[in-house]
Short mmCIF file of C-alpha atoms in Angstrom, two decimals:
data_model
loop_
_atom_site.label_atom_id
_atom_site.label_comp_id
_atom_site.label_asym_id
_atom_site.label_seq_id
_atom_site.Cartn_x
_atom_site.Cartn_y
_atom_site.Cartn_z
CA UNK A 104 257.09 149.98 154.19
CA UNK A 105 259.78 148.83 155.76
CA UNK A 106 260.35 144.83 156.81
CA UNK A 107 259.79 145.41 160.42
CA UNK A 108 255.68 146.54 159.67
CA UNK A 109 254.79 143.22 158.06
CA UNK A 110 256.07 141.70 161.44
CA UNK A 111 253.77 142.82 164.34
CA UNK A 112 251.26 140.78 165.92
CA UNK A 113 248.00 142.80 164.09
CA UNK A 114 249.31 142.34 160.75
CA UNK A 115 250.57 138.43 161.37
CA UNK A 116 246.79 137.74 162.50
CA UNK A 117 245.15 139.24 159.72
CA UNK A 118 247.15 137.66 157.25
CA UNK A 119 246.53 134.11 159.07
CA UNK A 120 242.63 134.86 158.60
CA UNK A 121 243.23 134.62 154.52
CA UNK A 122 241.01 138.02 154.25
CA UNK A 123 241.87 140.55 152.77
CA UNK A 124 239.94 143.00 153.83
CA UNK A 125 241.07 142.52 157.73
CA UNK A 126 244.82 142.53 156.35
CA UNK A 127 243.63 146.10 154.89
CA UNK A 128 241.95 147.50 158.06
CA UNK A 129 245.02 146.59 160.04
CA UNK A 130 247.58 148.01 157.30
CA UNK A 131 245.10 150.94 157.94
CA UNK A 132 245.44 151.52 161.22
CA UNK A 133 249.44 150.26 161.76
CA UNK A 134 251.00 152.37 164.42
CA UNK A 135 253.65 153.09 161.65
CA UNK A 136 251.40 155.94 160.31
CA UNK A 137 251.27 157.74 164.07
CA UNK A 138 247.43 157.87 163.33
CA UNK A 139 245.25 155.54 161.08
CA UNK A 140 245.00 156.41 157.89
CA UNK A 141 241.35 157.68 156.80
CA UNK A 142 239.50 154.82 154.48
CA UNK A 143 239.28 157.36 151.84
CA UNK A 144 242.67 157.47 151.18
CA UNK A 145 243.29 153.97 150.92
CA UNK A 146 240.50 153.38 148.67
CA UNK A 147 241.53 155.53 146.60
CA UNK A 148 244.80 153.96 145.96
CA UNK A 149 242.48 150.48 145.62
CA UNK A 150 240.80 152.14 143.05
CA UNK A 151 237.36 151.72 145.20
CA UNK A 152 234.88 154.01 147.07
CA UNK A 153 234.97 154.37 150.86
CA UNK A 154 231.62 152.65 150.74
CA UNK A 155 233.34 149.69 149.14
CA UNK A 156 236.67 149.40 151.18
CA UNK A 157 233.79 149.55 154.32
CA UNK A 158 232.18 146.38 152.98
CA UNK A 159 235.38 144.63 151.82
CA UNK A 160 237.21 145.16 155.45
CA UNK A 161 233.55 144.34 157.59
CA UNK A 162 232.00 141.51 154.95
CA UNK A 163 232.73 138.14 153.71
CA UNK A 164 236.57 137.74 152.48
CA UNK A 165 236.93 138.45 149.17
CA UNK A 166 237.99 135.25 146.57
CA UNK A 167 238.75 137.10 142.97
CA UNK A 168 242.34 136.34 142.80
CA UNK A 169 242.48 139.49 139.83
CA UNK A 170 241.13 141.86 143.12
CA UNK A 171 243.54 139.70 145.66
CA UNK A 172 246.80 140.46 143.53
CA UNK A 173 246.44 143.63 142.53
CA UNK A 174 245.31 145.25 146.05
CA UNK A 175 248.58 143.07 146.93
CA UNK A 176 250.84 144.82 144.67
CA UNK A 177 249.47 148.16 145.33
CA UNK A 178 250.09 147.74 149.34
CA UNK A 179 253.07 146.22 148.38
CA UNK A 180 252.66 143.37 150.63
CA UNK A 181 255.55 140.72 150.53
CA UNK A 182 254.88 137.66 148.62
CA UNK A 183 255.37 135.14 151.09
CA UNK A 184 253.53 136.76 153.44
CA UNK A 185 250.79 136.15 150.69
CA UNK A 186 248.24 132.63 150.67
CA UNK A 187 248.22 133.44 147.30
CA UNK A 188 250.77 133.19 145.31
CA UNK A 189 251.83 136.87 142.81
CA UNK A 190 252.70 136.45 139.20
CA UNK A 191 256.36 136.07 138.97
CA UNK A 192 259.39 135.27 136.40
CA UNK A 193 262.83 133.88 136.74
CA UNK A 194 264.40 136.89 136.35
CA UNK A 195 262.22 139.08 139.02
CA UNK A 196 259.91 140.82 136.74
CA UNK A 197 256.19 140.33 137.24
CA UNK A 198 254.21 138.36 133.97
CA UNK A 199 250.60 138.96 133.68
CA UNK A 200 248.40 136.00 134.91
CA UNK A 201 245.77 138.02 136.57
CA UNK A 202 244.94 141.82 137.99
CA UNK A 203 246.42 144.94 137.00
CA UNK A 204 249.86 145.05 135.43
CA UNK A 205 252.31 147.67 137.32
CA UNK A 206 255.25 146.88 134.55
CA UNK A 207 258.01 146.73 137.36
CA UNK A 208 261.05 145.55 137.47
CA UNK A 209 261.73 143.17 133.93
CA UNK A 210 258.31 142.45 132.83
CA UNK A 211 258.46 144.16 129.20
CA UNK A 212 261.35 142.34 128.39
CA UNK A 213 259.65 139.13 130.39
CA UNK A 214 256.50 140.27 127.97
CA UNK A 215 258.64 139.29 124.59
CA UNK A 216 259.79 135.73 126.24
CA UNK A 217 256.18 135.02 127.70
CA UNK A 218 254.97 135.83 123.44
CA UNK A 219 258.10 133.37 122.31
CA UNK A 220 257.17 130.57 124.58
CA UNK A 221 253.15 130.94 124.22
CA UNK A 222 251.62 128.59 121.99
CA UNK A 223 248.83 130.78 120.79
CA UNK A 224 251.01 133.54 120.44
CA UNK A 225 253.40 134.36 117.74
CA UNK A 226 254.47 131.66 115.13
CA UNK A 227 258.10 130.12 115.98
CA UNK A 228 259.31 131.27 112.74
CA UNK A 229 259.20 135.01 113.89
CA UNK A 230 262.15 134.66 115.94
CA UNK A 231 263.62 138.26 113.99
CA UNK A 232 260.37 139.94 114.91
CA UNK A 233 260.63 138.58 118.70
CA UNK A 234 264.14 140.15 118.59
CA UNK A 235 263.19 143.18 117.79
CA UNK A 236 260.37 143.26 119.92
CA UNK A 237 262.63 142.54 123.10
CA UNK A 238 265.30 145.11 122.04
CA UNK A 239 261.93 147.73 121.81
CA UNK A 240 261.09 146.88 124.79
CA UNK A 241 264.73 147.53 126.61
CA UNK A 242 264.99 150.50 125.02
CA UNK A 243 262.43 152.25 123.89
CA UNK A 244 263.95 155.56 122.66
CA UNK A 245 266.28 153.77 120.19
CA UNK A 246 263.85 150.75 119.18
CA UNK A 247 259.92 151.17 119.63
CA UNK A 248 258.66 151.84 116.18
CA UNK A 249 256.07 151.76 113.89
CA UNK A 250 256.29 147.58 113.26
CA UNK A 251 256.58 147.20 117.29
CA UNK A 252 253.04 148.93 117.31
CA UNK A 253 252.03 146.77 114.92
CA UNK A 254 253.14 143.56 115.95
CA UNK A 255 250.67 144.59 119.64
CA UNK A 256 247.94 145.20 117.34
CA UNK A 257 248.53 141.59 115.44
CA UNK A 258 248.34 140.06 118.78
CA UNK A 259 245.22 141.93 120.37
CA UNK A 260 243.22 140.77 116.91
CA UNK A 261 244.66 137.44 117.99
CA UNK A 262 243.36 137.42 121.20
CA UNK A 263 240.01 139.25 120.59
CA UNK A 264 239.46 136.18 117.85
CA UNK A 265 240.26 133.67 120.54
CA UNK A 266 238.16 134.97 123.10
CA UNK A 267 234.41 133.97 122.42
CA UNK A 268 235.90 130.12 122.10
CA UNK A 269 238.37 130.15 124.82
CA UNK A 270 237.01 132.70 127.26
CA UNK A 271 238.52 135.27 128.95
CA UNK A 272 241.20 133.76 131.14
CA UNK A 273 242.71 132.46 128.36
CA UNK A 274 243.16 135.95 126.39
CA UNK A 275 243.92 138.20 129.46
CA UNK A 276 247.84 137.16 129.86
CA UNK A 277 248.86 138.75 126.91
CA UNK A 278 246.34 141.73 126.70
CA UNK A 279 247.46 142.92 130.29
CA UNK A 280 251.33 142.51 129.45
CA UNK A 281 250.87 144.45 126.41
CA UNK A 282 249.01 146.71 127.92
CA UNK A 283 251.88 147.19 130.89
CA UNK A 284 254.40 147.37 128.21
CA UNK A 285 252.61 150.45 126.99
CA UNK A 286 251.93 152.05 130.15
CA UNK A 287 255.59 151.47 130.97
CA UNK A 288 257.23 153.11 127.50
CA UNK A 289 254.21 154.95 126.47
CA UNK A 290 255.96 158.09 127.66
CA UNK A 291 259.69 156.89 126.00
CA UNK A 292 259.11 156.36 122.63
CA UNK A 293 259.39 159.12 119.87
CA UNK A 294 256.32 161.20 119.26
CA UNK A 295 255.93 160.14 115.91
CA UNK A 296 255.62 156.52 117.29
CA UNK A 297 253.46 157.35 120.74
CA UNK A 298 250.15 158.47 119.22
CA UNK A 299 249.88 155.14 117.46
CA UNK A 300 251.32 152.95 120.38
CA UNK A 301 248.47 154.72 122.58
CA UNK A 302 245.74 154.27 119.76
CA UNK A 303 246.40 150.44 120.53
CA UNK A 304 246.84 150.82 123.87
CA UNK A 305 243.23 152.22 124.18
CA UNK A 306 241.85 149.21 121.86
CA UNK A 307 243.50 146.96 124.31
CA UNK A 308 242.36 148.92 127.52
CA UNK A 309 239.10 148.74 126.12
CA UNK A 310 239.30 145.12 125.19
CA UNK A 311 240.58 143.66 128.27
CA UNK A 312 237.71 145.57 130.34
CA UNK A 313 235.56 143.45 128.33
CA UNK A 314 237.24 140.54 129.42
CA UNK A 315 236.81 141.39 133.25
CA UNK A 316 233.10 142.13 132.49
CA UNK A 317 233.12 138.39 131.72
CA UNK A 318 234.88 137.94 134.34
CA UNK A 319 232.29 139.89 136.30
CA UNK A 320 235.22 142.07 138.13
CA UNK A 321 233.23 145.34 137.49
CA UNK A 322 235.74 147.26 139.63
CA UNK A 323 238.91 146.52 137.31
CA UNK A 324 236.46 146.16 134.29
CA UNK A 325 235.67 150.32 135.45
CA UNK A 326 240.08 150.65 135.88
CA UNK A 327 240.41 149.33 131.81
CA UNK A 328 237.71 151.59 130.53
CA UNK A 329 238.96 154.94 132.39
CA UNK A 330 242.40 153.82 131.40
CA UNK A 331 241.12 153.35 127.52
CA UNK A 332 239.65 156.58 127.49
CA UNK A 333 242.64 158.33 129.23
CA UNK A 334 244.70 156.84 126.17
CA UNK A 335 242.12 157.67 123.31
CA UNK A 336 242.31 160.99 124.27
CA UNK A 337 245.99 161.54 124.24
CA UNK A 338 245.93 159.39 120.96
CA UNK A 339 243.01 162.11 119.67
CA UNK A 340 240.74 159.61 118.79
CA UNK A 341 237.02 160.34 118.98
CA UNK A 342 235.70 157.12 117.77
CA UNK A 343 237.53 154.97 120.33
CA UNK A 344 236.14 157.71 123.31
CA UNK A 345 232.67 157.14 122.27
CA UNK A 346 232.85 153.93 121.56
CA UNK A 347 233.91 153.37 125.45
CA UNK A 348 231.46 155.19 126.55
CA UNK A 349 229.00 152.89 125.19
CA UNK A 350 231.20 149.94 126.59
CA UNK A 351 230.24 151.49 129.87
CA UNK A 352 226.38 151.81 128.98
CA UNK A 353 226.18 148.22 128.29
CA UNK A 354 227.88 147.34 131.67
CA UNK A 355 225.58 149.49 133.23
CA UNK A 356 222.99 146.96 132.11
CA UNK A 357 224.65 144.54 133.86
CA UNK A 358 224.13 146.03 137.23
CA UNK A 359 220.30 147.04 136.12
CA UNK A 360 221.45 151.13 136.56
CA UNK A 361 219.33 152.03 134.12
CA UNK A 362 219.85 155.71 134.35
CA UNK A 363 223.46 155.50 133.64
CA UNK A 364 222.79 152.84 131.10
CA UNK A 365 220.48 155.03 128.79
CA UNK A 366 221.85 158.46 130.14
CA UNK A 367 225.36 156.89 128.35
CA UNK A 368 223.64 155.81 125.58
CA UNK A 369 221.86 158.88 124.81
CA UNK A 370 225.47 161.22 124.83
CA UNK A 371 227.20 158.62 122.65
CA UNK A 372 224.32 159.15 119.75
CA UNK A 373 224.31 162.95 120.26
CA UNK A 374 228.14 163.47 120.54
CA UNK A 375 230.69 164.64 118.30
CA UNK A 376 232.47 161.14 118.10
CA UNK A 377 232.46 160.51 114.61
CA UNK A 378 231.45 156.57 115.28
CA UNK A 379 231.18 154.42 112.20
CA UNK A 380 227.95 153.12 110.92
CA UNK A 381 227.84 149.53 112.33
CA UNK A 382 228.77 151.12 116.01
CA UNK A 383 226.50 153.79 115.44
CA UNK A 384 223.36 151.02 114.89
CA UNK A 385 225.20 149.57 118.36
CA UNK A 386 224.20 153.00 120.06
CA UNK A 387 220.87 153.12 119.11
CA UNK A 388 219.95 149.39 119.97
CA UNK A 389 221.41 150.10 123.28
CA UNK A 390 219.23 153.21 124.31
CA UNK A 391 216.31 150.99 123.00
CA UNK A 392 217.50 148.78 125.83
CA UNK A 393 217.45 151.31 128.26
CA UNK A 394 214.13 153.20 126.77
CA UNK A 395 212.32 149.47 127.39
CA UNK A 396 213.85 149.11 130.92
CA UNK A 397 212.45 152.96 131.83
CA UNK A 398 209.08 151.60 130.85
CA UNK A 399 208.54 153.38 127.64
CA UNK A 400 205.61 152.02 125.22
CA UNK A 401 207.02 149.39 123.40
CA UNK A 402 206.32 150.90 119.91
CA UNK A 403 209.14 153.66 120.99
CA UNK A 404 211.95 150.71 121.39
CA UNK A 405 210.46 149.10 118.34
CA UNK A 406 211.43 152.29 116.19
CA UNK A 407 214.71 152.49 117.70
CA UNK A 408 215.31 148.77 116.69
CA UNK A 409 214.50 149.26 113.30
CA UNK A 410 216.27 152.63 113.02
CA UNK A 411 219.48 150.20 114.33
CA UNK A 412 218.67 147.82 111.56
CA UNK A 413 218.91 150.55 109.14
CA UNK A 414 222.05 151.52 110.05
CA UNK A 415 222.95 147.96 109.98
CA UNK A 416 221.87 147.35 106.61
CA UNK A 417 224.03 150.77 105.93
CA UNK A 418 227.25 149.90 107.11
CA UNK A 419 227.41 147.07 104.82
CA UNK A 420 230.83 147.45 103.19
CA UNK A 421 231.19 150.78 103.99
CA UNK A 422 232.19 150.85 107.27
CA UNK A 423 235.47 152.35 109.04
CA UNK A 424 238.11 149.82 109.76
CA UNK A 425 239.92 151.86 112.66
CA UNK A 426 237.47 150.95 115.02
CA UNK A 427 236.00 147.26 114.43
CA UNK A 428 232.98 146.55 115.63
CA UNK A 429 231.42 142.89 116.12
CA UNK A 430 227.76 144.36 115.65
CA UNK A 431 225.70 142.29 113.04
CA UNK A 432 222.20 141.00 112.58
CA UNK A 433 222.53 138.22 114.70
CA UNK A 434 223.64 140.54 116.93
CA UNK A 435 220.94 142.89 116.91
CA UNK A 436 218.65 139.89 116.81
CA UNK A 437 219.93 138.89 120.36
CA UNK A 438 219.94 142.25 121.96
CA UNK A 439 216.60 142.79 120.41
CA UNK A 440 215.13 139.82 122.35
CA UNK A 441 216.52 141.29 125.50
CA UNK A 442 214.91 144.79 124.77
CA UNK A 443 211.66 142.54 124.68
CA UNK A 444 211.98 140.79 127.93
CA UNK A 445 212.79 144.40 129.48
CA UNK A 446 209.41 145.78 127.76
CA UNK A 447 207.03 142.65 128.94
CA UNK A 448 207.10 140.57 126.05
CA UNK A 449 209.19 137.57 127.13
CA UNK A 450 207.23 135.11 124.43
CA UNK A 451 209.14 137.82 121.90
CA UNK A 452 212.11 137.59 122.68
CA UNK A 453 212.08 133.54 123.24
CA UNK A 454 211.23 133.51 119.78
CA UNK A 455 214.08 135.46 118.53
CA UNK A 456 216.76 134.02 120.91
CA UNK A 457 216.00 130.75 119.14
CA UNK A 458 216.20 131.84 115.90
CA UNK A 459 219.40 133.40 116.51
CA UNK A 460 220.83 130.24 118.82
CA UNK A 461 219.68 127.98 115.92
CA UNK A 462 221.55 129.45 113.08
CA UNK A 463 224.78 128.63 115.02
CA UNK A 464 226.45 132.01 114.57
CA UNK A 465 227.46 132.67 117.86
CA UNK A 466 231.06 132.04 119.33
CA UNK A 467 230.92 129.24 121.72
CA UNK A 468 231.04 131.67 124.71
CA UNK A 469 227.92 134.19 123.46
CA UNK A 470 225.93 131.06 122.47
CA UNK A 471 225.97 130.13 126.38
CA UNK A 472 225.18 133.64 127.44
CA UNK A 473 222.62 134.41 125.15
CA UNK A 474 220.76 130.54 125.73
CA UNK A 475 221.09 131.85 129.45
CA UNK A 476 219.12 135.25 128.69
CA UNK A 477 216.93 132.86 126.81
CA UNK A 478 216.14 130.90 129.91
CA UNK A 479 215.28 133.96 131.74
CA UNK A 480 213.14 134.93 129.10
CA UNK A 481 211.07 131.35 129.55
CA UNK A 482 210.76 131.69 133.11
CA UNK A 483 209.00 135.02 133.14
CA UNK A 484 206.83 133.05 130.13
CA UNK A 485 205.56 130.65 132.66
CA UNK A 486 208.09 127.84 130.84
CA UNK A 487 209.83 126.43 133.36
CA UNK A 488 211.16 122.72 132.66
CA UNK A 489 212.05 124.45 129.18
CA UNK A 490 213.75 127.37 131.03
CA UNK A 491 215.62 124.73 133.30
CA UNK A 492 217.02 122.71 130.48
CA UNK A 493 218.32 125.26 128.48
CA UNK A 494 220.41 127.08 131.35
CA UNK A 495 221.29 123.60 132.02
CA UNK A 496 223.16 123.77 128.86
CA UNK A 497 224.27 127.37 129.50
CA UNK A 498 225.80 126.39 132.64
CA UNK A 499 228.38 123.66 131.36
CA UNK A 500 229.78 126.24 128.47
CA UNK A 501 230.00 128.59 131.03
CA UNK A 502 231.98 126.75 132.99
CA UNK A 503 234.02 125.64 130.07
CA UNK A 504 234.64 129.31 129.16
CA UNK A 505 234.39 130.33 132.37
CA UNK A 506 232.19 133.42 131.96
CA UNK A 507 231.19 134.61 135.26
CA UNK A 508 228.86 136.92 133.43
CA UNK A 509 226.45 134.14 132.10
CA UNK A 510 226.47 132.18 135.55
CA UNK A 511 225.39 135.64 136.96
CA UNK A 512 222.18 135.56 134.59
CA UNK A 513 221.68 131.71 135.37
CA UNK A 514 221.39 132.59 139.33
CA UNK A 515 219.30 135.33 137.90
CA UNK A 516 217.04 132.43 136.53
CA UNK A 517 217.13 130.74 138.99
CA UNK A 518 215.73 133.25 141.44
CA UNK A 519 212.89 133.33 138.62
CA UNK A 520 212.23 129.70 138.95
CA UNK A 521 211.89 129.94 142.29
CA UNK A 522 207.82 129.20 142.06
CA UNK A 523 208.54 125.90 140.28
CA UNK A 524 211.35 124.36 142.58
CA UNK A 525 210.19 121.39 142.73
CA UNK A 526 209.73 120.17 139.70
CA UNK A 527 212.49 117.52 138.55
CA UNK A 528 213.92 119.66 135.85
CA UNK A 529 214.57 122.89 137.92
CA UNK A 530 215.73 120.66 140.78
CA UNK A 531 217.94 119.23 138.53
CA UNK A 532 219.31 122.94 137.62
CA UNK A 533 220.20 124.15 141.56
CA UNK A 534 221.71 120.29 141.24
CA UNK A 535 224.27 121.32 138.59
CA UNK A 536 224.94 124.65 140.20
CA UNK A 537 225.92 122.75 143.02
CA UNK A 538 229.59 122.86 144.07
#
């Protein structure tokens, strides 16, 4: 647009009200466009439903800074027109410290710096592999090879193994600039090179909705998925579409759409995605998630568990290492006492979210999620000072890791204690929740 839009009275006032959704409705309906332009459209570009933009522009305004900066950049509204302030470098190009990377201007090459200068990042002795990295990255054509692949793939393992201690804010940086330093050159580098560069690319996609799952930004958590599965299929790899697919079941759970959940579940066990075995014990725990939440008898989800424990015990050394999967007993153990509080047995599943929280093979992160699920599980037992204590605990590594996710399940517990407010120790829960 040009400077003279961002200057009339409508657009001045919205911008003073810090909302984002009025600055929106008047970008909308800006004399510049002779007639306002239809809320479809612009949700579109948002990456949101009409429904959605309706709510966004007539609700409460929104706070995720990820949602803030990337409906930003896609409006293209100036940045110090902004009460936020955009990701930005020296040198112009934008760095990744939140929302969608567009790759404009500088940032690949910005991308390289930001990995010499990070202190998780890439030992200081690599200074070769940085410069070769940085030349890749200014041109592509002559430069982005096989090791350049590689070197992304060294640092999304890096990040993935960081995650459950440090949570996701810490990770995301790097996985969105590598993942706009794909979607930049992705189309530049030599065939030979681009199947593999987009195999990663889809791990990362993949990955980082993960992270805004934790996040609990469901809308870019949906963006990352799409995008992974867009790249898996140019890449021709079946595993990684399945496996995304199942990504997508499980956040399905998170918004209790249990049709979607188990309809998800059901096409990733019956499709032709060639899954490994410790993914493929993954899909079948997950529809006997969604076969407990449709009600089914509880000796149906039981066989499905044990048919994922077989698996389990299957892919035991055997399995494929192109598409790693995190699945393990404990694992199973954990999701197994949520299939239990879905079927009615919440005394179940209290039992095996201790055995599993006790053994202390959870990351940091899961370990407050899963002792949150556990607290759930205790209210609908009729537990509630236990209930209270242990999302007590929950709550402080959530904060620490800052997983929206598991403070979404502690105001879920919360709701359950409801009955029992007054007692000290569930008082001294809302307490803690307190801002």
């Amino acid at each position: 647009m040009p400077p003279d839009f961002w200057q009339t009275d409508k657009i001045r006032d919205a911008l003073a009200t810090w909302h984002m959704g009025r600055v929106i409705f008047a970008y909308r309906t800006h004399p510049y466009h002779g007639r306002p332009l239809p809320q479809e459209l612009v949700a579109n570009w948002l990456e949101l439903t009409q429904a959605q933009l309706s709510r966004i522009e007539k609700g409460a305004a929104p706070e995720q800074i990820s949602k803030l900066i990337r409906w930003a950049e896609v409006l293209d509204i100036p940045a110090d027109l902004l009460w936020f302030k955009l990701p930005d470098t020296e040198d112009g190009g934008v760095l990744p410290s939140g929302g969608i990377v567009t790759a404009t201007g500088h940032d690949s090459v910005a991308l390289a710096r930001w990995l010499a200068a990070d202190g998780t990042g890439t030992p200081p002795n690599c200074a070769g592999e940085l410069e070769r990295v940085s030349r890749a990255l200014e041109d592509a054509r002559r430069f982005f090879d096989g090791s350049v692949v590689e070197f992304f793939r060294v640092q999304l393992a890096k990040c993935k193994a960081d995650d459950g201690t440090l949570g996701p804010a810490a990770a995301l940086p790097l996985v969105l600039g590598i993942l706009g330093a794909i979607r930049r050159h992705g189309r530049q580098v030599r065939p030979d090179v681009q199947r593999q560069l987009l195999a990663v690319g889809a791990d990362g996609a993949e990955f980082g909705g993960w992270l805004y799952r934790d996040l609990h930004d469901p809308i870019t958590a949906m963006f990352l998925y799409d995008r992974a599965m867009e790249w898996a299929q140019a890449a021709g790899s079946l595993p990684m579409q399945g496996y995304v697919l199942l990504k997508k079941s499980q956040m399905a759970y998170e918004t209790r759409d249990t049709g979607t959940l188990l309809t998800l579940a059901q096409a990733v066990k019956n499709g032709p995605w060639q899954l490994p075995t410790r993914v493929q014990a993954e899909v079948v725990q997950q529809e006997a998630l969604g076969l407990a939440m449709m009600g089914e008898p509880t000796s149906v989800v039981e066989q499905n568990l044990a048919d994922a424990g077989h698996l389990l015990t299957q892919a035991n050394g055997t399995d494929d290492q192109a598409l790693v999967s995190y699945f393990n007993e404990g694992t199973l153990l954990v999701r197994s006492a949520c299939c239990y509080t879905e079927a009615g047995r919440p005394q179940t599943a209290t039992q095996l979210f201790s055995q599993v929280l006790a053994s202390g093979s959870l990351s940091r992160r899961d370990a407050g999620f899963f002792g949150a699920r556990q607290a759930k599980a205790l209210a609908l037992s009729g537990e509630p000072d236990e209930a209270a204590t242990v999302a007590v605990e929950s709550v402080a590594v959530a904060r620490e890791t800052r997983s929206e996710r598991t403070m979404n399940v502690i105001v879920d517990v919360v709701r359950t204690l409801d009955p029992w407010r007054h007692r000290p120790r569930v008082q001294e829960l809302r307490d803690v929740l307190q801002p």
